[in-house]
Amino acid sequence: MTTIALTISALTVPKSLDDADGADFRAYGDLNRQICDELVGLPDIAPDAAQLLAGWQDSTDTLHTGFVARLGDEIVGMITIDYAQEEDAHAAEIDLMVPERHWGRGVEDALLSLAETEARAHGRSLVQTWTLHRPVETERMIVPRTGWGRIPAIPLSDALEARGYEFEQVERNSEFDLHSDPAPLREAMETAQTGAGPDYRVLQWLAPTPPEHREGYAAILARLSTDAPSGEMDFVAEVWDAERVVRREKRLTGAGQALSVVAVQHIPSGDLVAYNELLIASDRTGVTHQLGTLVSSEHRGHRLGALVKCANLLHWRERMPHSPVVSTFNAEENRPMLGINEAIGFTAVSYAGAWQKRI
């Protein structure tokens, strides 16, 4: 129940961050990073306002909305609500951001209630969200319905449970030291190349994707929404084509970011059957984010996951020598991918919990 007199207004999406109406969006980027810092001490896993803006300005594939809670003139919390635009999409994805010093005053309850109301108004029957957790053992650890992994309870997970959200899955956030000895990475790369055999070849490019690969890249990107382990999280099958690849890359690189893609092509068919992506902000001294990594189910067992990861990491070390680490998230039950990560030197630094509620 709300215990303070809040004013909640829609988050304005400016044409430019420097515009007069850009203050709240700049605050959104700052708050997003602040929450990640408070929860797990990793502010750089969150994009800043400049990186976020391009995605918010283009609603073709995902409609982004948000709300700002104020006490007087002070921002005390925000919530964002994203709607996938596929015809059969029925979920809204929310991200609640309330600073520690304002928690427990009713801000979180007011924003969660608003988000659920908004989701219904947009015709959605499901709300999904994620929580961040430090890699520590506490008196109360909670286990997802998958049975894989566990996380320490925090105030947000308590609030979600109280509102009827189901804890579905744990994702491990791991980091790779880009300045470590490259010998194990090169050895893993050679082993993966031998395991893959002559029917597969490695392709690499920096975004934008070459026109001749866009359709193939779209096809493998579409598989991520259906092939990646997701427990009981109810995700819509995404619809991809070459035009969506172009739109996505404009959003991802619109603030000076660099996106590196390594893909594996199955030579007999010409299909792209595996890929790995690395993204860095315009500040090339910052954290690198590994986005998607996937091997098509029909081509698993040929060490293609290790191949794309190692090839991209080795290339990235040379291209971005000042980035310290690569950060990635993987489902705890995705043992093949986690096994690759562990073998080449990724270590756990935090965890995420996936939650959903039928409304």
Coordinates of C-alpha atoms in Angstrom, one line a residue:
M1 CA 0.0 0.0 0.0
T2 CA 1.3 3.5 -0.9
T3 CA 2.3 5.3 2.3
I4 CA 3.5 8.6 0.7
A5 CA 1.9 11.0 -1.7
L6 CA 3.4 10.1 -5.0
T7 CA 3.1 11.8 -8.4
I8 CA 3.5 9.4 -11.3
S9 CA 3.9 10.6 -14.8
A10 CA 4.8 9.0 -18.2
L11 CA 8.4 8.9 -19.1
T12 CA 9.0 11.3 -22.0
V13 CA 11.1 10.0 -24.9
P14 CA 13.1 12.9 -26.3
K15 CA 14.4 13.3 -29.9
S16 CA 17.8 14.1 -28.3
L17 CA 19.1 13.8 -24.8
D18 CA 20.1 17.4 -25.0
D19 CA 16.5 18.6 -25.6
A20 CA 14.7 20.4 -22.9
D21 CA 12.4 17.4 -22.4
G22 CA 15.3 15.0 -22.1
A23 CA 16.0 15.4 -18.3
D24 CA 13.8 12.4 -17.2
F25 CA 15.3 10.1 -19.8
R26 CA 18.8 11.1 -18.7
A27 CA 17.7 10.3 -15.1
Y28 CA 16.3 7.0 -16.3
G29 CA 19.8 6.0 -17.6
D30 CA 21.4 7.1 -14.4
L31 CA 18.9 5.3 -12.2
N32 CA 19.2 2.1 -14.2
R33 CA 23.0 2.1 -13.5
Q34 CA 22.5 3.1 -9.9
I35 CA 20.2 0.2 -9.2
C36 CA 22.6 -2.3 -10.8
D37 CA 25.4 -0.8 -8.6
E38 CA 23.3 -1.0 -5.4
L39 CA 22.1 -4.6 -6.0
V40 CA 25.3 -6.3 -7.3
G41 CA 28.0 -3.6 -7.5
L42 CA 28.1 -3.8 -11.3
P43 CA 26.7 -0.5 -12.8
D44 CA 28.2 -1.3 -16.2
I45 CA 25.9 -4.2 -16.9
A46 CA 23.2 -1.5 -17.5
P47 CA 23.3 0.7 -20.6
D48 CA 23.3 4.4 -20.2
A49 CA 20.7 6.8 -21.5
A50 CA 22.5 7.4 -24.9
Q51 CA 22.6 3.7 -25.6
L52 CA 18.9 3.2 -24.6
L53 CA 17.5 6.1 -26.6
A54 CA 17.7 4.6 -30.1
G55 CA 15.7 1.6 -29.0
W56 CA 13.0 3.7 -27.4
Q57 CA 12.6 5.9 -30.4
D58 CA 11.8 2.9 -32.7
S59 CA 8.8 0.9 -31.7
T60 CA 8.6 -1.3 -34.8
D61 CA 9.7 -4.5 -32.9
T62 CA 9.3 -3.5 -29.3
L63 CA 7.2 -0.8 -27.8
H64 CA 9.0 0.8 -24.8
T65 CA 7.0 2.7 -22.2
G66 CA 7.9 4.0 -18.8
F67 CA 6.7 5.9 -15.7
V68 CA 8.4 8.2 -13.2
A69 CA 7.4 8.4 -9.6
R70 CA 8.1 11.6 -7.7
L71 CA 7.8 12.8 -4.1
G72 CA 7.6 16.5 -4.6
D73 CA 10.3 17.3 -7.1
E74 CA 12.5 14.3 -6.3
I75 CA 12.4 11.2 -8.5
V76 CA 12.0 8.2 -6.1
G77 CA 11.5 5.4 -8.6
M78 CA 10.7 4.4 -12.2
I79 CA 9.3 1.5 -14.0
T80 CA 9.6 0.5 -17.6
I81 CA 7.1 -1.7 -19.5
D82 CA 8.1 -3.3 -22.8
Y83 CA 5.7 -4.9 -25.3
A84 CA 7.0 -7.2 -28.0
Q85 CA 5.1 -6.4 -31.3
E86 CA 4.6 -9.9 -32.7
E87 CA 0.9 -10.5 -33.3
D88 CA 0.6 -13.4 -30.8
A89 CA 2.6 -11.7 -28.1
H90 CA 0.8 -11.7 -24.7
A91 CA 3.5 -10.7 -22.2
A92 CA 4.7 -7.3 -20.9
E93 CA 8.3 -7.1 -19.6
I94 CA 8.8 -4.8 -16.7
D95 CA 11.8 -3.3 -15.0
L96 CA 11.3 -1.8 -11.5
M97 CA 13.9 0.7 -10.3
V98 CA 13.6 2.0 -6.8
P99 CA 16.7 3.2 -5.0
E100 CA 17.5 1.6 -1.6
R101 CA 16.8 4.7 0.4
H102 CA 13.2 4.9 -1.0
W103 CA 12.4 1.2 -0.7
G104 CA 9.6 0.2 1.7
R105 CA 7.7 3.5 1.4
G106 CA 5.1 2.3 -1.0
V107 CA 6.9 3.4 -4.2
E108 CA 7.5 -0.2 -5.4
D109 CA 3.9 -1.3 -4.8
A110 CA 2.5 1.8 -6.6
L111 CA 4.7 1.2 -9.6
L112 CA 4.1 -2.5 -9.8
S113 CA 0.3 -2.0 -9.6
L114 CA 0.5 0.6 -12.3
A115 CA 2.5 -1.7 -14.6
E116 CA 0.0 -4.5 -14.2
T117 CA -2.8 -2.2 -15.0
E118 CA -1.0 -0.9 -18.0
A119 CA -0.2 -4.4 -19.2
R120 CA -3.9 -5.3 -19.1
A121 CA -4.8 -2.1 -21.0
H122 CA -2.4 -3.2 -23.7
G123 CA -4.1 -6.6 -24.0
R124 CA -1.4 -8.6 -22.2
S125 CA -2.1 -11.5 -19.9
L126 CA 1.3 -12.0 -18.5
V127 CA 3.9 -9.8 -16.8
Q128 CA 7.6 -10.8 -16.7
T129 CA 10.5 -9.3 -14.8
W130 CA 14.1 -10.0 -13.6
T131 CA 15.8 -9.5 -10.3
L132 CA 19.6 -9.1 -9.7
H133 CA 21.4 -10.9 -6.9
R134 CA 24.9 -11.0 -5.5
P135 CA 26.8 -14.4 -5.6
V136 CA 26.5 -14.9 -1.8
E137 CA 24.9 -17.5 0.5
T138 CA 22.3 -16.1 3.0
E139 CA 19.9 -17.5 5.5
R140 CA 17.1 -17.6 2.9
M141 CA 18.0 -18.9 -0.5
I142 CA 15.2 -19.4 -3.1
V143 CA 15.1 -22.0 -5.8
P144 CA 13.3 -21.5 -9.2
R145 CA 10.8 -23.9 -10.7
T146 CA 13.5 -25.3 -13.0
G147 CA 15.4 -26.6 -9.9
W148 CA 18.6 -25.2 -11.3
G149 CA 20.5 -22.7 -9.2
R150 CA 19.4 -20.6 -6.3
I151 CA 19.6 -16.9 -5.3
P152 CA 19.5 -15.0 -2.0
A153 CA 16.1 -13.4 -1.3
I154 CA 16.1 -9.6 -1.5
P155 CA 13.3 -7.1 -0.9
L156 CA 12.3 -7.0 -4.6
S157 CA 12.0 -10.8 -4.8
D158 CA 9.9 -10.7 -1.6
A159 CA 7.6 -8.1 -3.1
L160 CA 7.2 -10.1 -6.3
E161 CA 6.4 -13.3 -4.4
A162 CA 3.8 -11.4 -2.3
R163 CA 2.1 -10.2 -5.5
G164 CA 1.9 -13.7 -6.9
Y165 CA 4.8 -13.8 -9.2
E166 CA 6.4 -17.3 -9.9
F167 CA 10.1 -17.7 -9.7
E168 CA 10.9 -19.5 -12.9
Q169 CA 14.7 -19.5 -13.6
V170 CA 18.1 -18.5 -12.5
E171 CA 20.6 -16.9 -14.9
R172 CA 24.3 -16.7 -14.1
N173 CA 26.2 -13.5 -14.9
S174 CA 29.8 -14.3 -15.7
E175 CA 32.8 -12.3 -16.7
F176 CA 35.8 -13.1 -18.8
D177 CA 39.1 -11.2 -18.2
L178 CA 40.1 -9.9 -21.6
H179 CA 43.6 -9.2 -20.3
S180 CA 44.3 -12.8 -19.1
D181 CA 46.7 -15.2 -20.8
P182 CA 45.3 -15.9 -24.2
A183 CA 46.9 -19.4 -24.4
P184 CA 43.9 -21.4 -23.0
L185 CA 41.6 -19.5 -25.4
R186 CA 43.7 -20.3 -28.4
E187 CA 43.9 -23.9 -27.3
A188 CA 40.1 -24.1 -26.9
M189 CA 39.7 -22.5 -30.3
E190 CA 42.0 -25.1 -32.0
T191 CA 40.1 -28.0 -30.3
A192 CA 36.8 -26.5 -31.4
Q193 CA 37.9 -26.2 -35.0
T194 CA 39.1 -29.8 -35.1
G195 CA 35.8 -30.9 -33.5
A196 CA 33.7 -28.9 -36.0
G197 CA 35.3 -30.6 -39.0
P198 CA 35.3 -29.6 -42.7
D199 CA 31.6 -29.0 -43.1
Y200 CA 31.6 -25.7 -41.1
R201 CA 33.4 -22.4 -41.6
V202 CA 33.7 -19.3 -39.5
L203 CA 32.5 -15.9 -40.7
Q204 CA 33.1 -12.6 -38.9
W205 CA 32.0 -9.0 -39.3
L206 CA 31.4 -5.8 -37.5
A207 CA 27.9 -4.4 -37.8
P208 CA 26.3 -3.6 -40.1
T209 CA 25.8 -7.1 -41.3
P210 CA 26.8 -7.6 -44.9
P211 CA 23.7 -7.8 -47.1
E212 CA 24.5 -11.3 -48.3
H213 CA 24.3 -12.6 -44.7
R214 CA 21.3 -10.7 -43.4
E215 CA 18.6 -13.3 -44.2
G216 CA 20.8 -16.1 -42.7
Y217 CA 21.6 -14.0 -39.7
A218 CA 17.9 -13.2 -39.2
A219 CA 17.0 -16.9 -39.3
I220 CA 19.5 -17.8 -36.6
L221 CA 18.5 -14.8 -34.4
A222 CA 14.9 -16.0 -34.6
R223 CA 16.0 -19.3 -33.1
L224 CA 17.2 -17.6 -29.8
S225 CA 13.6 -17.0 -28.7
T226 CA 12.6 -20.6 -29.1
D227 CA 15.8 -22.7 -28.7
A228 CA 17.5 -21.1 -25.7
P229 CA 16.7 -22.7 -22.3
S230 CA 14.0 -20.6 -20.7
G231 CA 12.3 -22.8 -18.1
E232 CA 8.6 -22.0 -18.0
M233 CA 9.1 -18.4 -19.1
D234 CA 6.5 -17.9 -21.8
F235 CA 8.3 -16.1 -24.6
V236 CA 6.8 -15.4 -28.0
A237 CA 8.5 -16.8 -31.1
E238 CA 10.1 -13.7 -32.6
V239 CA 9.7 -13.0 -36.3
W240 CA 12.9 -11.9 -38.1
D241 CA 13.9 -10.9 -41.6
A242 CA 16.7 -8.9 -43.1
E243 CA 14.9 -5.6 -42.4
R244 CA 14.7 -6.4 -38.7
V245 CA 18.4 -7.1 -38.6
V246 CA 19.1 -3.7 -40.0
R247 CA 16.7 -2.0 -37.5
R248 CA 18.3 -3.9 -34.6
E249 CA 21.8 -2.9 -35.6
K250 CA 20.9 0.7 -35.9
R251 CA 19.5 0.6 -32.4
L252 CA 22.5 -1.2 -31.0
T253 CA 25.1 1.1 -32.6
G254 CA 23.1 4.4 -32.6
A255 CA 25.3 5.9 -29.9
G256 CA 28.6 4.9 -31.2
Q257 CA 28.7 1.3 -30.0
A258 CA 30.5 -1.4 -31.9
L259 CA 29.0 -4.8 -32.5
S260 CA 31.1 -7.8 -33.5
V261 CA 29.4 -11.0 -34.9
V262 CA 31.0 -14.4 -35.4
A263 CA 28.9 -16.9 -37.2
V264 CA 29.4 -20.5 -38.3
Q265 CA 28.1 -21.4 -41.8
H266 CA 27.2 -25.0 -42.6
I267 CA 28.9 -25.3 -46.0
P268 CA 26.7 -28.0 -47.6
S269 CA 23.5 -26.0 -47.0
G270 CA 24.9 -22.5 -46.8
D271 CA 22.9 -21.9 -43.6
L272 CA 24.2 -19.9 -40.7
V273 CA 23.9 -22.4 -37.8
A274 CA 25.7 -20.7 -34.9
Y275 CA 26.6 -17.2 -33.8
N276 CA 28.1 -15.1 -31.0
E277 CA 27.8 -11.3 -30.5
L278 CA 30.0 -8.8 -28.6
L279 CA 28.9 -5.2 -28.0
I280 CA 30.8 -2.3 -26.5
A281 CA 29.8 1.3 -25.9
S282 CA 31.4 4.3 -27.5
D283 CA 33.8 4.3 -24.5
R284 CA 36.1 1.5 -25.7
T285 CA 37.6 1.3 -22.2
G286 CA 34.3 0.0 -20.7
V287 CA 32.8 -3.4 -20.2
T288 CA 32.0 -5.5 -23.3
H289 CA 28.6 -7.3 -23.3
Q290 CA 28.1 -10.6 -24.9
L291 CA 24.6 -10.6 -26.3
G292 CA 23.3 -13.7 -28.1
T293 CA 25.1 -17.0 -28.4
L294 CA 23.3 -19.9 -30.0
V295 CA 23.9 -23.1 -31.9
S296 CA 20.9 -24.4 -34.0
S297 CA 19.6 -27.6 -32.3
E298 CA 20.2 -29.6 -35.5
H299 CA 23.9 -28.8 -35.4
R300 CA 24.8 -29.3 -31.8
G301 CA 27.5 -31.7 -30.8
H302 CA 30.1 -30.2 -33.2
R303 CA 31.7 -27.8 -30.7
L304 CA 30.3 -24.8 -32.6
G305 CA 29.4 -23.0 -29.4
A306 CA 33.0 -23.0 -28.3
L307 CA 34.1 -22.1 -31.8
V308 CA 32.0 -18.9 -32.1
K309 CA 32.8 -17.8 -28.5
C310 CA 36.6 -18.3 -28.8
A311 CA 36.8 -16.8 -32.3
N312 CA 35.0 -13.7 -31.2
L313 CA 36.9 -13.3 -28.0
L314 CA 40.3 -13.7 -29.7
H315 CA 39.3 -11.2 -32.4
W316 CA 37.9 -8.8 -29.8
R317 CA 41.1 -8.8 -27.7
E318 CA 42.9 -7.4 -30.7
R319 CA 40.2 -5.0 -31.8
M320 CA 39.3 -3.6 -28.4
P321 CA 42.5 -3.9 -26.3
H322 CA 41.4 -1.5 -23.6
S323 CA 38.1 -3.2 -22.7
P324 CA 38.8 -5.1 -19.4
V325 CA 36.1 -7.8 -19.3
V326 CA 33.2 -9.5 -21.2
S327 CA 30.0 -9.8 -19.3
T328 CA 27.4 -12.5 -20.2
F329 CA 24.2 -14.1 -18.8
N330 CA 23.3 -17.8 -19.2
A331 CA 20.6 -20.0 -17.8
E332 CA 21.8 -22.2 -15.0
E333 CA 20.3 -25.3 -16.7
N334 CA 22.3 -24.5 -19.9
R335 CA 25.1 -26.7 -18.9
P336 CA 26.7 -27.0 -22.3
M337 CA 27.1 -23.3 -22.7
L338 CA 28.2 -22.8 -19.1
G339 CA 30.7 -25.6 -19.5
I340 CA 32.2 -23.8 -22.4
N341 CA 32.4 -20.5 -20.4
E342 CA 34.0 -22.2 -17.4
A343 CA 36.5 -24.0 -19.5
I344 CA 37.8 -20.8 -21.2
G345 CA 37.8 -18.7 -18.0
F346 CA 34.5 -17.1 -17.3
T347 CA 33.7 -16.7 -13.6
A348 CA 30.4 -15.9 -11.9
V349 CA 29.9 -12.4 -10.6
S350 CA 26.2 -12.1 -10.0
Y351 CA 22.9 -13.9 -10.7
A352 CA 19.5 -12.9 -12.2
G353 CA 16.1 -14.3 -11.3
A354 CA 13.3 -14.6 -13.9
W355 CA 9.8 -14.1 -12.7
Q356 CA 6.3 -14.0 -14.3
K357 CA 2.7 -13.5 -13.3
R358 CA -0.6 -14.3 -15.0
I359 CA -2.9 -11.3 -14.8

